Amino acid sequence: MAVKKEKQDREPSLSPSAMRRLREKEQRYETLLRAAEYLFVHKGYHETSVENIADRAEVSVGTVYMYFKNKEELLLKLFSEGVHTLRVILGKAFMKAEKPEDGFRAAGIAFFDVFCKKHPGKVAIVFKEAVGQSQLLEEARRVVLQKLTDDVYNALLAVSESLGIVYTNPRTAKVVAVGILGIYERVAYQYLMWSDEHDKKELSTIGRDAVDFIMGGLGEFKA
């Protein structure tokens, strides 16, 4: 420990001006992300140019390319950020409950009440704008969404054990996990992006109906 401390003491600390430049760089990076997110959501990925992003962020086009290779990299970063936010929200809701089945229900409700209502831009990025754009993005979507699917799958196994659910086929639990995510995605898309303001305000109630439907379906697997 003493050797480690001596090494830390010898390492030069950043000067105040260097710290300021670092903060400014981080702030500019975040500003570019938020500008791209707003435009991708409200204007569409294909209709948004790097020039549009630069204008909204109040920087030069060259500055955008200093931080991101191209517009696709911005979308990929926003997609990964959105799925990470979703995984954190669902994970926290699941872990708070005493029983796995209660956690599973709470996570489903959190999808609609927290992720959809508080992060509508991320919903649009994850389930709309990042879909089918390029082979690179599709591969990235596959990898990132697989982590989310695994989260649901592992939670589902915990629920199955708690409720005495028996699957006749070992692949069934994974299929059910994929199906659950598909239901949540379609309900969110239908009532958050395609419907009128009244239905958007009713998303919490609609989401609970979807969760109840899923929980009821899981009961069919009970031994």
PDB file of C-alpha atoms in Angstrom:
ATOM      1  CA  MET A   1       0.000   0.000   0.000  1.00  0.00           C
ATOM      2  CA  ALA A   2       2.879   2.389   0.836  1.00  0.00           C
ATOM      3  CA  VAL A   3       4.497   1.792  -2.569  1.00  0.00           C
ATOM      4  CA  LYS A   4       1.196   2.510  -4.296  1.00  0.00           C
ATOM      5  CA  LYS A   5       0.744   5.715  -2.318  1.00  0.00           C
ATOM      6  CA  GLU A   6       4.280   6.888  -3.179  1.00  0.00           C
ATOM      7  CA  LYS A   7       3.558   6.273  -6.857  1.00  0.00           C
ATOM      8  CA  GLN A   8       0.353   8.309  -6.628  1.00  0.00           C
ATOM      9  CA  ASP A   9       2.217  11.119  -4.857  1.00  0.00           C
ATOM     10  CA  ARG A  10       4.789  11.241  -7.668  1.00  0.00           C
ATOM     11  CA  GLU A  11       2.159  11.411 -10.415  1.00  0.00           C
ATOM     12  CA  PRO A  12       1.583  15.015 -11.532  1.00  0.00           C
ATOM     13  CA  SER A  13      -1.937  16.317 -11.037  1.00  0.00           C
ATOM     14  CA  LEU A  14      -3.742  18.193 -13.776  1.00  0.00           C
ATOM     15  CA  SER A  15      -3.421  21.939 -13.707  1.00  0.00           C
ATOM     16  CA  PRO A  16      -6.572  24.059 -13.272  1.00  0.00           C
ATOM     17  CA  SER A  17      -6.468  25.017 -16.959  1.00  0.00           C
ATOM     18  CA  ALA A  18      -6.133  21.366 -18.004  1.00  0.00           C
ATOM     19  CA  MET A  19      -9.075  20.432 -15.776  1.00  0.00           C
ATOM     20  CA  ARG A  20     -11.120  23.208 -17.343  1.00  0.00           C
ATOM     21  CA  ARG A  21     -10.295  21.993 -20.854  1.00  0.00           C
ATOM     22  CA  LEU A  22     -11.245  18.455 -19.861  1.00  0.00           C
ATOM     23  CA  ARG A  23     -14.599  19.635 -18.493  1.00  0.00           C
ATOM     24  CA  GLU A  24     -15.249  21.660 -21.627  1.00  0.00           C
ATOM     25  CA  LYS A  25     -14.456  18.641 -23.802  1.00  0.00           C
ATOM     26  CA  GLU A  26     -16.850  16.440 -21.812  1.00  0.00           C
ATOM     27  CA  GLN A  27     -19.556  19.095 -21.950  1.00  0.00           C
ATOM     28  CA  ARG A  28     -19.153  19.507 -25.715  1.00  0.00           C
ATOM     29  CA  TYR A  29     -19.355  15.736 -26.193  1.00  0.00           C
ATOM     30  CA  GLU A  30     -22.597  15.641 -24.189  1.00  0.00           C
ATOM     31  CA  THR A  31     -23.987  18.662 -26.047  1.00  0.00           C
ATOM     32  CA  LEU A  32     -23.386  16.949 -29.385  1.00  0.00           C
ATOM     33  CA  LEU A  33     -25.122  13.777 -28.190  1.00  0.00           C
ATOM     34  CA  ARG A  34     -28.159  15.679 -26.952  1.00  0.00           C
ATOM     35  CA  ALA A  35     -28.342  17.731 -30.168  1.00  0.00           C
ATOM     36  CA  ALA A  36     -28.219  14.561 -32.273  1.00  0.00           C
ATOM     37  CA  GLU A  37     -30.803  12.849 -30.068  1.00  0.00           C
ATOM     38  CA  TYR A  38     -33.240  15.747 -30.406  1.00  0.00           C
ATOM     39  CA  LEU A  39     -32.881  15.897 -34.186  1.00  0.00           C
ATOM     40  CA  PHE A  40     -33.022  12.126 -34.732  1.00  0.00           C
ATOM     41  CA  VAL A  41     -36.225  11.982 -32.681  1.00  0.00           C
ATOM     42  CA  HIS A  42     -37.981  15.061 -34.083  1.00  0.00           C
ATOM     43  CA  LYS A  43     -36.618  15.146 -37.618  1.00  0.00           C
ATOM     44  CA  GLY A  44     -35.538  11.567 -38.260  1.00  0.00           C
ATOM     45  CA  TYR A  45     -32.110   9.996 -38.658  1.00  0.00           C
ATOM     46  CA  HIS A  46     -32.028  10.123 -42.462  1.00  0.00           C
ATOM     47  CA  GLU A  47     -33.345  13.685 -42.589  1.00  0.00           C
ATOM     48  CA  THR A  48     -30.731  14.926 -40.130  1.00  0.00           C
ATOM     49  CA  SER A  49     -27.341  16.025 -41.437  1.00  0.00           C
ATOM     50  CA  VAL A  50     -24.083  16.565 -39.581  1.00  0.00           C
ATOM     51  CA  GLU A  51     -24.539  20.255 -40.402  1.00  0.00           C
ATOM     52  CA  ASN A  52     -27.909  20.205 -38.605  1.00  0.00           C
ATOM     53  CA  ILE A  53     -26.308  18.656 -35.536  1.00  0.00           C
ATOM     54  CA  ALA A  54     -23.501  21.211 -35.552  1.00  0.00           C
ATOM     55  CA  ASP A  55     -25.975  24.090 -35.836  1.00  0.00           C
ATOM     56  CA  ARG A  56     -28.096  22.855 -32.948  1.00  0.00           C
ATOM     57  CA  ALA A  57     -25.020  22.280 -30.782  1.00  0.00           C
ATOM     58  CA  GLU A  58     -23.696  25.711 -31.830  1.00  0.00           C
ATOM     59  CA  VAL A  59     -20.363  24.357 -33.000  1.00  0.00           C
ATOM     60  CA  SER A  60     -18.631  23.945 -36.334  1.00  0.00           C
ATOM     61  CA  VAL A  61     -19.026  20.845 -38.478  1.00  0.00           C
ATOM     62  CA  GLY A  62     -15.341  20.169 -37.920  1.00  0.00           C
ATOM     63  CA  THR A  63     -15.958  20.032 -34.175  1.00  0.00           C
ATOM     64  CA  VAL A  64     -18.549  17.292 -34.652  1.00  0.00           C
ATOM     65  CA  TYR A  65     -15.989  15.205 -36.554  1.00  0.00           C
ATOM     66  CA  MET A  66     -13.446  15.763 -33.782  1.00  0.00           C
ATOM     67  CA  TYR A  67     -15.689  13.776 -31.440  1.00  0.00           C
ATOM     68  CA  PHE A  68     -17.532  11.377 -33.748  1.00  0.00           C
ATOM     69  CA  LYS A  69     -16.438   9.657 -36.947  1.00  0.00           C
ATOM     70  CA  ASN A  70     -19.821  10.147 -38.602  1.00  0.00           C
ATOM     71  CA  LYS A  71     -23.552  10.426 -37.988  1.00  0.00           C
ATOM     72  CA  GLU A  72     -23.850   6.662 -37.653  1.00  0.00           C
ATOM     73  CA  GLU A  73     -21.470   6.650 -34.691  1.00  0.00           C
ATOM     74  CA  LEU A  74     -23.679   9.216 -32.955  1.00  0.00           C
ATOM     75  CA  LEU A  75     -26.732   7.021 -33.451  1.00  0.00           C
ATOM     76  CA  LEU A  76     -24.865   3.952 -32.217  1.00  0.00           C
ATOM     77  CA  LYS A  77     -23.780   5.780 -29.074  1.00  0.00           C
ATOM     78  CA  LEU A  78     -27.331   7.002 -28.424  1.00  0.00           C
ATOM     79  CA  PHE A  79     -28.752   3.526 -28.983  1.00  0.00           C
ATOM     80  CA  SER A  80     -26.303   1.920 -26.548  1.00  0.00           C
ATOM     81  CA  GLU A  81     -27.005   4.681 -24.033  1.00  0.00           C
ATOM     82  CA  GLY A  82     -30.756   4.114 -24.350  1.00  0.00           C
ATOM     83  CA  VAL A  83     -30.576   0.360 -23.813  1.00  0.00           C
ATOM     84  CA  HIS A  84     -28.211   0.844 -20.859  1.00  0.00           C
ATOM     85  CA  THR A  85     -30.707   3.248 -19.268  1.00  0.00           C
ATOM     86  CA  LEU A  86     -33.489   0.717 -19.814  1.00  0.00           C
ATOM     87  CA  ARG A  87     -31.485  -2.137 -18.272  1.00  0.00           C
ATOM     88  CA  VAL A  88     -30.700  -0.051 -15.203  1.00  0.00           C
ATOM     89  CA  ILE A  89     -34.356   0.934 -14.751  1.00  0.00           C
ATOM     90  CA  LEU A  90     -35.629  -2.632 -15.089  1.00  0.00           C
ATOM     91  CA  GLY A  91     -32.856  -4.052 -12.916  1.00  0.00           C
ATOM     92  CA  LYS A  92     -33.508  -1.639 -10.055  1.00  0.00           C
ATOM     93  CA  ALA A  93     -37.249  -2.317 -10.141  1.00  0.00           C
ATOM     94  CA  PHE A  94     -36.703  -6.079 -10.136  1.00  0.00           C
ATOM     95  CA  MET A  95     -34.173  -6.058  -7.301  1.00  0.00           C
ATOM     96  CA  LYS A  96     -36.299  -3.912  -4.976  1.00  0.00           C
ATOM     97  CA  ALA A  97     -39.038  -6.538  -4.662  1.00  0.00           C
ATOM     98  CA  GLU A  98     -38.858  -9.360  -2.115  1.00  0.00           C
ATOM     99  CA  LYS A  99     -40.273 -12.000  -4.459  1.00  0.00           C
ATOM    100  CA  PRO A 100     -39.056 -12.567  -8.044  1.00  0.00           C
ATOM    101  CA  GLU A 101     -42.614 -12.498  -9.402  1.00  0.00           C
ATOM    102  CA  ASP A 102     -43.262  -9.139  -7.745  1.00  0.00           C
ATOM    103  CA  GLY A 103     -39.988  -7.857  -9.138  1.00  0.00           C
ATOM    104  CA  PHE A 104     -40.909  -9.091 -12.599  1.00  0.00           C
ATOM    105  CA  ARG A 105     -44.207  -7.208 -12.442  1.00  0.00           C
ATOM    106  CA  ALA A 106     -42.510  -4.098 -11.056  1.00  0.00           C
ATOM    107  CA  ALA A 107     -39.939  -4.163 -13.855  1.00  0.00           C
ATOM    108  CA  GLY A 108     -42.700  -4.369 -16.447  1.00  0.00           C
ATOM    109  CA  ILE A 109     -44.500  -1.411 -14.925  1.00  0.00           C
ATOM    110  CA  ALA A 110     -41.216   0.519 -14.723  1.00  0.00           C
ATOM    111  CA  PHE A 111     -40.748   0.013 -18.461  1.00  0.00           C
ATOM    112  CA  PHE A 112     -43.865   2.072 -19.115  1.00  0.00           C
ATOM    113  CA  ASP A 113     -43.942   4.417 -16.114  1.00  0.00           C
ATOM    114  CA  VAL A 114     -40.249   5.281 -15.987  1.00  0.00           C
ATOM    115  CA  PHE A 115     -38.524   4.469 -19.282  1.00  0.00           C
ATOM    116  CA  CYS A 116     -41.338   5.380 -21.681  1.00  0.00           C
ATOM    117  CA  LYS A 117     -42.712   8.374 -19.806  1.00  0.00           C
ATOM    118  CA  LYS A 118     -39.435   9.916 -18.629  1.00  0.00           C
ATOM    119  CA  HIS A 119     -37.252   9.015 -21.618  1.00  0.00           C
ATOM    120  CA  PRO A 120     -39.481   9.176 -24.733  1.00  0.00           C
ATOM    121  CA  GLY A 121     -36.520  10.246 -26.846  1.00  0.00           C
ATOM    122  CA  LYS A 122     -34.600   7.121 -25.903  1.00  0.00           C
ATOM    123  CA  VAL A 123     -37.674   5.019 -26.736  1.00  0.00           C
ATOM    124  CA  ALA A 124     -37.691   6.516 -30.236  1.00  0.00           C
ATOM    125  CA  ILE A 125     -33.969   5.946 -30.693  1.00  0.00           C
ATOM    126  CA  VAL A 126     -33.974   2.341 -29.432  1.00  0.00           C
ATOM    127  CA  PHE A 127     -37.154   1.096 -31.091  1.00  0.00           C
ATOM    128  CA  LYS A 128     -37.390   3.260 -34.200  1.00  0.00           C
ATOM    129  CA  GLU A 129     -34.456   5.311 -35.449  1.00  0.00           C
ATOM    130  CA  ALA A 130     -31.746   2.691 -34.870  1.00  0.00           C
ATOM    131  CA  VAL A 131     -33.664  -0.079 -36.647  1.00  0.00           C
ATOM    132  CA  GLY A 132     -32.503  -1.261 -40.072  1.00  0.00           C
ATOM    133  CA  GLN A 133     -30.044   1.556 -40.746  1.00  0.00           C
ATOM    134  CA  SER A 134     -26.904  -0.393 -41.634  1.00  0.00           C
ATOM    135  CA  GLN A 135     -25.201  -3.733 -41.164  1.00  0.00           C
ATOM    136  CA  LEU A 136     -22.905  -2.212 -38.543  1.00  0.00           C
ATOM    137  CA  LEU A 137     -25.818  -0.855 -36.536  1.00  0.00           C
ATOM    138  CA  GLU A 138     -27.799  -4.066 -36.835  1.00  0.00           C
ATOM    139  CA  GLU A 139     -24.889  -6.073 -35.465  1.00  0.00           C
ATOM    140  CA  ALA A 140     -24.513  -3.590 -32.619  1.00  0.00           C
ATOM    141  CA  ARG A 141     -28.258  -3.812 -31.943  1.00  0.00           C
ATOM    142  CA  ARG A 142     -28.052  -7.598 -31.853  1.00  0.00           C
ATOM    143  CA  VAL A 143     -25.234  -7.570 -29.301  1.00  0.00           C
ATOM    144  CA  VAL A 144     -26.728  -4.891 -27.055  1.00  0.00           C
ATOM    145  CA  LEU A 145     -30.293  -6.185 -27.168  1.00  0.00           C
ATOM    146  CA  GLN A 146     -29.043  -9.699 -26.403  1.00  0.00           C
ATOM    147  CA  LYS A 147     -27.838  -8.383 -23.049  1.00  0.00           C
ATOM    148  CA  LEU A 148     -31.319  -7.012 -22.377  1.00  0.00           C
ATOM    149  CA  THR A 149     -32.871 -10.319 -23.425  1.00  0.00           C
ATOM    150  CA  ASP A 150     -30.512 -12.169 -21.094  1.00  0.00           C
ATOM    151  CA  ASP A 151     -31.597  -9.874 -18.256  1.00  0.00           C
ATOM    152  CA  VAL A 152     -35.245 -10.770 -18.849  1.00  0.00           C
ATOM    153  CA  TYR A 153     -34.386 -14.443 -19.309  1.00  0.00           C
ATOM    154  CA  ASN A 154     -32.501 -14.641 -15.997  1.00  0.00           C
ATOM    155  CA  ALA A 155     -35.296 -12.806 -14.194  1.00  0.00           C
ATOM    156  CA  LEU A 156     -37.775 -15.195 -15.769  1.00  0.00           C
ATOM    157  CA  LEU A 157     -35.830 -18.198 -14.477  1.00  0.00           C
ATOM    158  CA  ALA A 158     -35.998 -16.748 -10.963  1.00  0.00           C
ATOM    159  CA  VAL A 159     -39.767 -16.262 -11.330  1.00  0.00           C
ATOM    160  CA  SER A 160     -40.158 -19.786 -12.685  1.00  0.00           C
ATOM    161  CA  GLU A 161     -38.354 -21.283  -9.719  1.00  0.00           C
ATOM    162  CA  SER A 162     -40.392 -19.206  -7.267  1.00  0.00           C
ATOM    163  CA  LEU A 163     -43.752 -20.081  -8.842  1.00  0.00           C
ATOM    164  CA  GLY A 164     -42.989 -23.693  -9.684  1.00  0.00           C
ATOM    165  CA  ILE A 165     -43.220 -23.078 -13.417  1.00  0.00           C
ATOM    166  CA  VAL A 166     -42.053 -26.022 -15.514  1.00  0.00           C
ATOM    167  CA  TYR A 167     -41.064 -25.694 -19.177  1.00  0.00           C
ATOM    168  CA  THR A 168     -41.284 -28.830 -21.298  1.00  0.00           C
ATOM    169  CA  ASN A 169     -38.615 -27.488 -23.661  1.00  0.00           C
ATOM    170  CA  PRO A 170     -35.362 -25.893 -22.398  1.00  0.00           C
ATOM    171  CA  ARG A 171     -35.629 -23.215 -25.096  1.00  0.00           C
ATOM    172  CA  THR A 172     -39.083 -22.113 -23.985  1.00  0.00           C
ATOM    173  CA  ALA A 173     -37.897 -19.683 -21.311  1.00  0.00           C
ATOM    174  CA  LYS A 174     -35.688 -17.862 -23.843  1.00  0.00           C
ATOM    175  CA  VAL A 175     -38.566 -17.709 -26.343  1.00  0.00           C
ATOM    176  CA  VAL A 176     -40.843 -16.313 -23.630  1.00  0.00           C
ATOM    177  CA  ALA A 177     -38.216 -13.674 -22.716  1.00  0.00           C
ATOM    178  CA  VAL A 178     -37.970 -12.567 -26.347  1.00  0.00           C
ATOM    179  CA  GLY A 179     -41.761 -12.509 -26.602  1.00  0.00           C
ATOM    180  CA  ILE A 180     -42.140 -10.379 -23.470  1.00  0.00           C
ATOM    181  CA  LEU A 181     -39.717  -7.776 -24.803  1.00  0.00           C
ATOM    182  CA  GLY A 182     -41.571  -7.834 -28.104  1.00  0.00           C
ATOM    183  CA  ILE A 183     -44.890  -7.141 -26.380  1.00  0.00           C
ATOM    184  CA  TYR A 184     -43.473  -4.232 -24.388  1.00  0.00           C
ATOM    185  CA  GLU A 185     -41.850  -2.759 -27.485  1.00  0.00           C
ATOM    186  CA  ARG A 186     -44.998  -2.951 -29.600  1.00  0.00           C
ATOM    187  CA  VAL A 187     -47.262  -1.555 -26.885  1.00  0.00           C
ATOM    188  CA  ALA A 188     -44.854   1.335 -26.301  1.00  0.00           C
ATOM    189  CA  TYR A 189     -44.578   2.011 -30.030  1.00  0.00           C
ATOM    190  CA  GLN A 190     -48.350   1.863 -30.559  1.00  0.00           C
ATOM    191  CA  TYR A 191     -49.332   4.135 -27.708  1.00  0.00           C
ATOM    192  CA  LEU A 192     -46.338   6.447 -27.492  1.00  0.00           C
ATOM    193  CA  MET A 193     -45.579   7.108 -31.160  1.00  0.00           C
ATOM    194  CA  TRP A 194     -48.684   6.296 -33.182  1.00  0.00           C
ATOM    195  CA  SER A 195     -51.539   7.301 -30.898  1.00  0.00           C
ATOM    196  CA  ASP A 196     -53.036  10.635 -29.911  1.00  0.00           C
ATOM    197  CA  GLU A 197     -52.303  12.597 -26.754  1.00  0.00           C
ATOM    198  CA  HIS A 198     -55.141  10.923 -24.843  1.00  0.00           C
ATOM    199  CA  ASP A 199     -53.646   7.452 -25.319  1.00  0.00           C
ATOM    200  CA  LYS A 200     -50.181   8.755 -24.442  1.00  0.00           C
ATOM    201  CA  LYS A 201     -51.559   9.986 -21.126  1.00  0.00           C
ATOM    202  CA  GLU A 202     -53.117   6.555 -20.563  1.00  0.00           C
ATOM    203  CA  LEU A 203     -49.841   4.719 -21.179  1.00  0.00           C
ATOM    204  CA  SER A 204     -49.446   3.791 -17.500  1.00  0.00           C
ATOM    205  CA  THR A 205     -52.831   2.063 -17.440  1.00  0.00           C
ATOM    206  CA  ILE A 206     -52.232   0.454 -20.821  1.00  0.00           C
ATOM    207  CA  GLY A 207     -48.816  -0.725 -19.653  1.00  0.00           C
ATOM    208  CA  ARG A 208     -50.301  -2.353 -16.570  1.00  0.00           C
ATOM    209  CA  ASP A 209     -52.774  -4.193 -18.786  1.00  0.00           C
ATOM    210  CA  ALA A 210     -49.844  -5.545 -20.803  1.00  0.00           C
ATOM    211  CA  VAL A 211     -48.004  -6.593 -17.635  1.00  0.00           C
ATOM    212  CA  ASP A 212     -51.124  -8.323 -16.278  1.00  0.00           C
ATOM    213  CA  PHE A 213     -51.516 -10.150 -19.585  1.00  0.00           C
ATOM    214  CA  ILE A 214     -47.940 -11.411 -19.394  1.00  0.00           C
ATOM    215  CA  MET A 215     -48.150 -12.419 -15.738  1.00  0.00           C
ATOM    216  CA  GLY A 216     -51.375 -14.267 -16.449  1.00  0.00           C
ATOM    217  CA  GLY A 217     -49.728 -16.081 -19.328  1.00  0.00           C
ATOM    218  CA  LEU A 218     -46.844 -17.183 -17.143  1.00  0.00           C
ATOM    219  CA  GLY A 219     -49.397 -18.825 -14.872  1.00  0.00           C
ATOM    220  CA  GLU A 220     -50.249 -21.225 -17.673  1.00  0.00           C
ATOM    221  CA  PHE A 221     -46.808 -22.802 -17.282  1.00  0.00           C
ATOM    222  CA  LYS A 222     -47.295 -23.710 -13.641  1.00  0.00           C
ATOM    223  CA  ALA A 223     -46.892 -27.388 -12.832  1.00  0.00           C
TER     224      ALA A 223
END
